[in-house]
């Protein structure tokens, strides 16, 4: 089984991206990143495709607002992502009305499942990305488990390791619990003493265990991409931070 490649979530360098899209994409490619995951509002397709092509950087996903996978907007979402060559439409968070109780989370899962079926018709997939709230129980169950149990493998469970640990969840156990559903994994450092004010390799994450899971440990299907997300600007400037993250991962054998 091939090793996952390493991409960066561009939210990590959002200020640089806003000032200079082509230059920022080129900078992360020059660091050694092979892919990039975008977020939020859309960028003119012609401008984006040109910048990606020049940087020789692959688009590996878009963190897409939940509203954009609803029936009234999903066709426009599909059309846009076709233009830019992206097949991964991952929801990074939910509106409050979808997180109030178990029934709300189940409703969100239903929307994800319906969207996954439609996206599959065009060779795309959807998924859900966690923050920390998915690991606090709601009516006896973790929302992460509610989402997973109410959807099938066509809905990707994009684990964010640092966010999960912040919510006192166990990302390793949860990735093993749902094999074949982590097509992409967000790698975010986390320390109990410093939260996100730390660096990959000097935090509390068992990165070798993450690596084994990503490469297909046991019954877990291997992932396609590791996606670095680094948010601590108090330690390093964004571009320096993501560069150091990549170096740390390479040193760890990723």
Coordinates of C-alpha atoms in Angstrom, one line a residue:
X1 CA 0.0 0.0 0.0
X2 CA 1.4 3.4 -1.0
X3 CA 2.2 6.0 1.6
X4 CA -0.1 9.0 1.8
X5 CA 1.3 12.2 0.4
X6 CA 1.4 15.4 2.4
X7 CA -0.7 18.5 1.8
X8 CA -1.4 21.7 3.7
X9 CA -4.7 23.2 4.8
X10 CA -4.4 26.7 3.5
X11 CA -6.3 28.1 6.4
X12 CA -2.9 27.8 8.2
X13 CA -1.5 30.5 5.8
X14 CA -4.8 32.4 5.2
X15 CA -3.3 35.9 5.6
X16 CA -0.5 35.2 3.1
X17 CA -3.0 33.6 0.7
X18 CA -5.3 36.6 0.8
X19 CA -2.4 38.9 -0.1
X20 CA -0.8 36.7 -2.7
X21 CA -2.5 33.6 -4.0
X22 CA 0.1 32.5 -6.6
X23 CA 3.1 33.4 -4.4
X24 CA 1.7 31.5 -1.4
X25 CA 0.9 28.4 -3.4
X26 CA 4.4 28.5 -4.9
X27 CA 5.9 28.9 -1.4
X28 CA 4.2 25.8 0.0
X29 CA 5.2 23.8 -3.1
X30 CA 8.8 24.9 -2.7
X31 CA 8.7 23.7 0.9
X32 CA 7.9 20.2 -0.4
X33 CA 4.1 20.0 0.0
X34 CA 2.5 18.2 -2.9
X35 CA -1.1 19.2 -2.3
X36 CA -3.3 21.9 -0.8
X37 CA -6.7 21.9 0.8
X38 CA -8.7 25.2 0.4
X39 CA -11.4 26.6 2.7
X40 CA -14.3 29.0 2.8
X41 CA -15.4 31.3 -0.1
X42 CA -14.6 30.4 -3.7
X43 CA -11.8 31.8 -5.8
X44 CA -12.3 32.6 -9.5
X45 CA -11.7 29.2 -11.2
X46 CA -9.4 30.5 -14.0
X47 CA -7.2 32.4 -11.5
X48 CA -7.0 29.3 -9.2
X49 CA -6.3 26.8 -11.9
X50 CA -3.6 28.9 -13.3
X51 CA -1.9 29.4 -9.9
X52 CA -2.1 25.7 -9.1
X53 CA -0.7 24.7 -12.5
X54 CA 2.2 27.1 -12.2
X55 CA 3.1 25.9 -8.7
X56 CA 2.7 22.3 -9.8
X57 CA 0.5 21.8 -6.7
X58 CA -2.5 19.5 -6.5
X59 CA -5.8 20.5 -5.0
X60 CA -6.8 17.8 -2.5
X61 CA -10.0 19.3 -1.1
X62 CA -12.1 22.2 -0.2
X63 CA -13.5 22.9 3.3
X64 CA -17.0 23.8 2.1
X65 CA -19.8 25.4 4.1
X66 CA -22.6 23.0 5.1
X67 CA -25.1 25.2 3.2
X68 CA -23.3 24.5 -0.1
X69 CA -24.1 20.7 0.0
X70 CA -27.8 21.3 0.6
X71 CA -30.1 20.4 -2.3
X72 CA -30.6 24.0 -3.4
X73 CA -26.8 24.7 -3.8
X74 CA -25.2 21.3 -4.4
X75 CA -25.4 21.6 -8.2
X76 CA -23.5 24.9 -8.1
X77 CA -21.0 23.3 -5.8
X78 CA -20.4 20.4 -8.1
X79 CA -20.1 22.7 -11.1
X80 CA -17.5 24.8 -9.4
X81 CA -15.4 21.9 -8.2
X82 CA -15.4 20.4 -11.7
X83 CA -13.9 23.6 -13.0
X84 CA -11.1 23.5 -10.6
X85 CA -10.4 19.8 -10.6
X86 CA -11.4 19.1 -7.0
X87 CA -13.2 15.9 -6.0
X88 CA -13.2 16.3 -2.2
X89 CA -16.0 18.5 -0.6
X90 CA -15.5 18.3 3.1
X91 CA -17.8 20.1 5.6
X92 CA -15.6 21.7 8.4
X93 CA -18.4 22.6 10.8
X94 CA -22.2 22.7 11.3
X95 CA -24.7 25.5 12.0
X96 CA -25.9 25.5 15.6
X97 CA -29.3 24.1 14.7
X98 CA -27.6 20.9 13.6
X99 CA -25.7 20.3 16.9
X100 CA -28.3 21.0 19.6
X101 CA -29.2 17.4 20.4
X102 CA -29.0 13.9 19.0
X103 CA -31.8 14.4 16.5
X104 CA -30.0 17.5 15.2
X105 CA -26.8 15.5 14.6
X106 CA -28.7 12.8 12.9
X107 CA -30.3 15.4 10.6
X108 CA -26.8 16.6 9.7
X109 CA -25.8 13.0 9.0
X110 CA -28.7 12.6 6.6
X111 CA -27.7 15.7 4.7
X112 CA -24.2 14.4 4.4
X113 CA -25.4 11.0 3.2
X114 CA -27.7 12.5 0.6
X115 CA -24.9 14.8 -0.7
X116 CA -22.4 11.9 -0.9
X117 CA -24.8 10.0 -3.1
X118 CA -25.2 13.0 -5.5
X119 CA -21.5 13.9 -5.5
X120 CA -20.6 10.3 -6.3
X121 CA -22.4 10.6 -9.6
X122 CA -19.8 13.0 -10.6
X123 CA -16.8 11.2 -9.1
X124 CA -16.7 13.4 -6.0
X125 CA -17.1 12.7 -2.3
X126 CA -18.1 14.6 0.8
X127 CA -17.0 14.2 4.4
X128 CA -17.0 15.8 7.8
X129 CA -14.1 17.4 9.7
X130 CA -14.2 17.5 13.4
X131 CA -13.4 20.3 15.9
X132 CA -13.5 19.5 19.7
X133 CA -17.2 19.5 20.4
X134 CA -17.8 16.2 18.5
X135 CA -16.3 14.3 21.5
X136 CA -18.5 15.6 24.3
X137 CA -21.4 13.2 24.7
X138 CA -24.9 14.2 23.6
X139 CA -27.7 12.0 25.1
X140 CA -25.1 9.3 25.8
X141 CA -23.2 9.3 22.5
X142 CA -20.4 11.3 21.0
X143 CA -21.5 13.2 18.0
X144 CA -18.6 11.8 16.1
X145 CA -20.1 8.3 16.6
X146 CA -23.5 9.6 15.8
X147 CA -22.3 10.9 12.4
X148 CA -20.3 7.8 11.7
X149 CA -23.2 5.4 12.6
X150 CA -25.8 7.2 10.5
X151 CA -23.7 7.4 7.4
X152 CA -21.9 4.8 5.2
X153 CA -18.3 4.7 3.9
X154 CA -19.2 7.1 1.1
X155 CA -19.0 9.9 3.8
X156 CA -15.4 10.5 4.8
X157 CA -14.6 11.0 8.4
X158 CA -11.8 13.5 8.3
X159 CA -10.1 13.2 11.6
X160 CA -8.3 16.3 13.0
X161 CA -5.9 14.9 15.5
X162 CA -5.3 18.0 17.5
X163 CA -8.9 19.1 17.6
X164 CA -9.9 15.6 18.8
X165 CA -7.4 15.6 21.6
X166 CA -8.6 19.1 22.6
X167 CA -12.0 17.6 23.0
X168 CA -10.5 14.8 25.1
X169 CA -11.1 12.3 22.4
X170 CA -8.7 9.6 21.3
X171 CA -8.0 10.1 17.6
X172 CA -6.1 6.8 17.3
X173 CA -8.9 4.7 18.7
X174 CA -11.5 6.5 16.6
X175 CA -9.6 6.1 13.4
X176 CA -9.2 2.4 14.1
X177 CA -12.9 2.2 15.0
X178 CA -13.9 3.4 11.5
X179 CA -11.5 1.8 9.0
X180 CA -11.7 2.9 5.5
X181 CA -13.3 6.2 6.3
X182 CA -10.3 8.4 6.7
X183 CA -9.4 9.2 3.1
X184 CA -7.7 12.3 4.4
X185 CA -6.3 13.0 7.9
X186 CA -5.6 16.4 9.4
X187 CA -2.3 16.5 11.3
X188 CA -2.5 19.2 14.0
X189 CA -0.1 19.2 17.0
X190 CA -1.6 19.3 20.4
X191 CA -0.2 19.5 23.9
X192 CA -2.2 19.3 27.1
X193 CA 0.0 21.9 28.7
X194 CA 0.1 24.3 25.8
X195 CA -2.8 23.2 23.7
X196 CA -2.0 24.2 20.1
X197 CA 1.1 26.3 21.0
X198 CA 3.5 23.5 20.1
X199 CA 5.0 21.8 17.1
X200 CA 4.6 18.4 15.5
X201 CA 7.1 16.1 17.1
X202 CA 7.3 18.0 20.4
X203 CA 3.6 17.6 21.3
X204 CA 1.5 14.9 22.9
X205 CA 0.5 13.1 19.7
X206 CA 1.8 9.5 19.0
X207 CA 2.8 10.4 15.5
X208 CA 4.2 6.9 14.7
X209 CA 0.8 5.4 15.6
X210 CA -0.9 8.0 13.3
X211 CA 1.6 7.0 10.6
X212 CA 0.8 3.3 10.9
X213 CA -2.9 4.0 10.7
X214 CA -2.5 6.3 7.7
X215 CA -0.5 3.6 5.9
X216 CA -3.1 0.9 6.5
X217 CA -2.6 -0.5 10.0
X218 CA -4.6 -3.7 10.5
X219 CA -8.0 -3.5 8.9
X220 CA -7.8 0.3 8.3
X221 CA -7.7 1.3 4.7
X222 CA -4.7 3.6 3.9
X223 CA -5.4 7.2 3.5
X224 CA -4.6 9.2 0.4
X225 CA -3.4 12.5 2.0
X226 CA -2.1 13.7 5.3
X227 CA -3.1 17.4 5.6
X228 CA -1.1 19.6 7.9
X229 CA -3.0 22.3 9.7
X230 CA -1.0 24.7 12.0
X231 CA -2.6 27.6 13.7
X232 CA -0.2 29.0 16.4
X233 CA 1.0 32.3 15.0
X234 CA 2.4 33.2 18.4
X235 CA 5.3 30.7 17.9
X236 CA 6.0 31.1 14.2
X237 CA 4.9 33.1 11.3
X238 CA 2.4 31.0 9.3
X239 CA 4.6 30.1 6.4
X240 CA 7.5 29.3 8.7
X241 CA 5.2 27.2 10.9
X242 CA 3.9 25.0 8.1
X243 CA 7.5 24.6 6.8
X244 CA 8.6 23.4 10.2
X245 CA 5.7 21.0 10.4
X246 CA 6.6 19.4 7.1
X247 CA 10.2 19.0 8.2
X248 CA 9.1 17.4 11.5
X249 CA 6.9 14.9 9.6
X250 CA 9.7 14.0 7.2
X251 CA 12.1 13.5 10.2
X252 CA 9.4 11.2 11.6
X253 CA 9.3 9.1 8.4
X254 CA 6.1 10.4 6.9

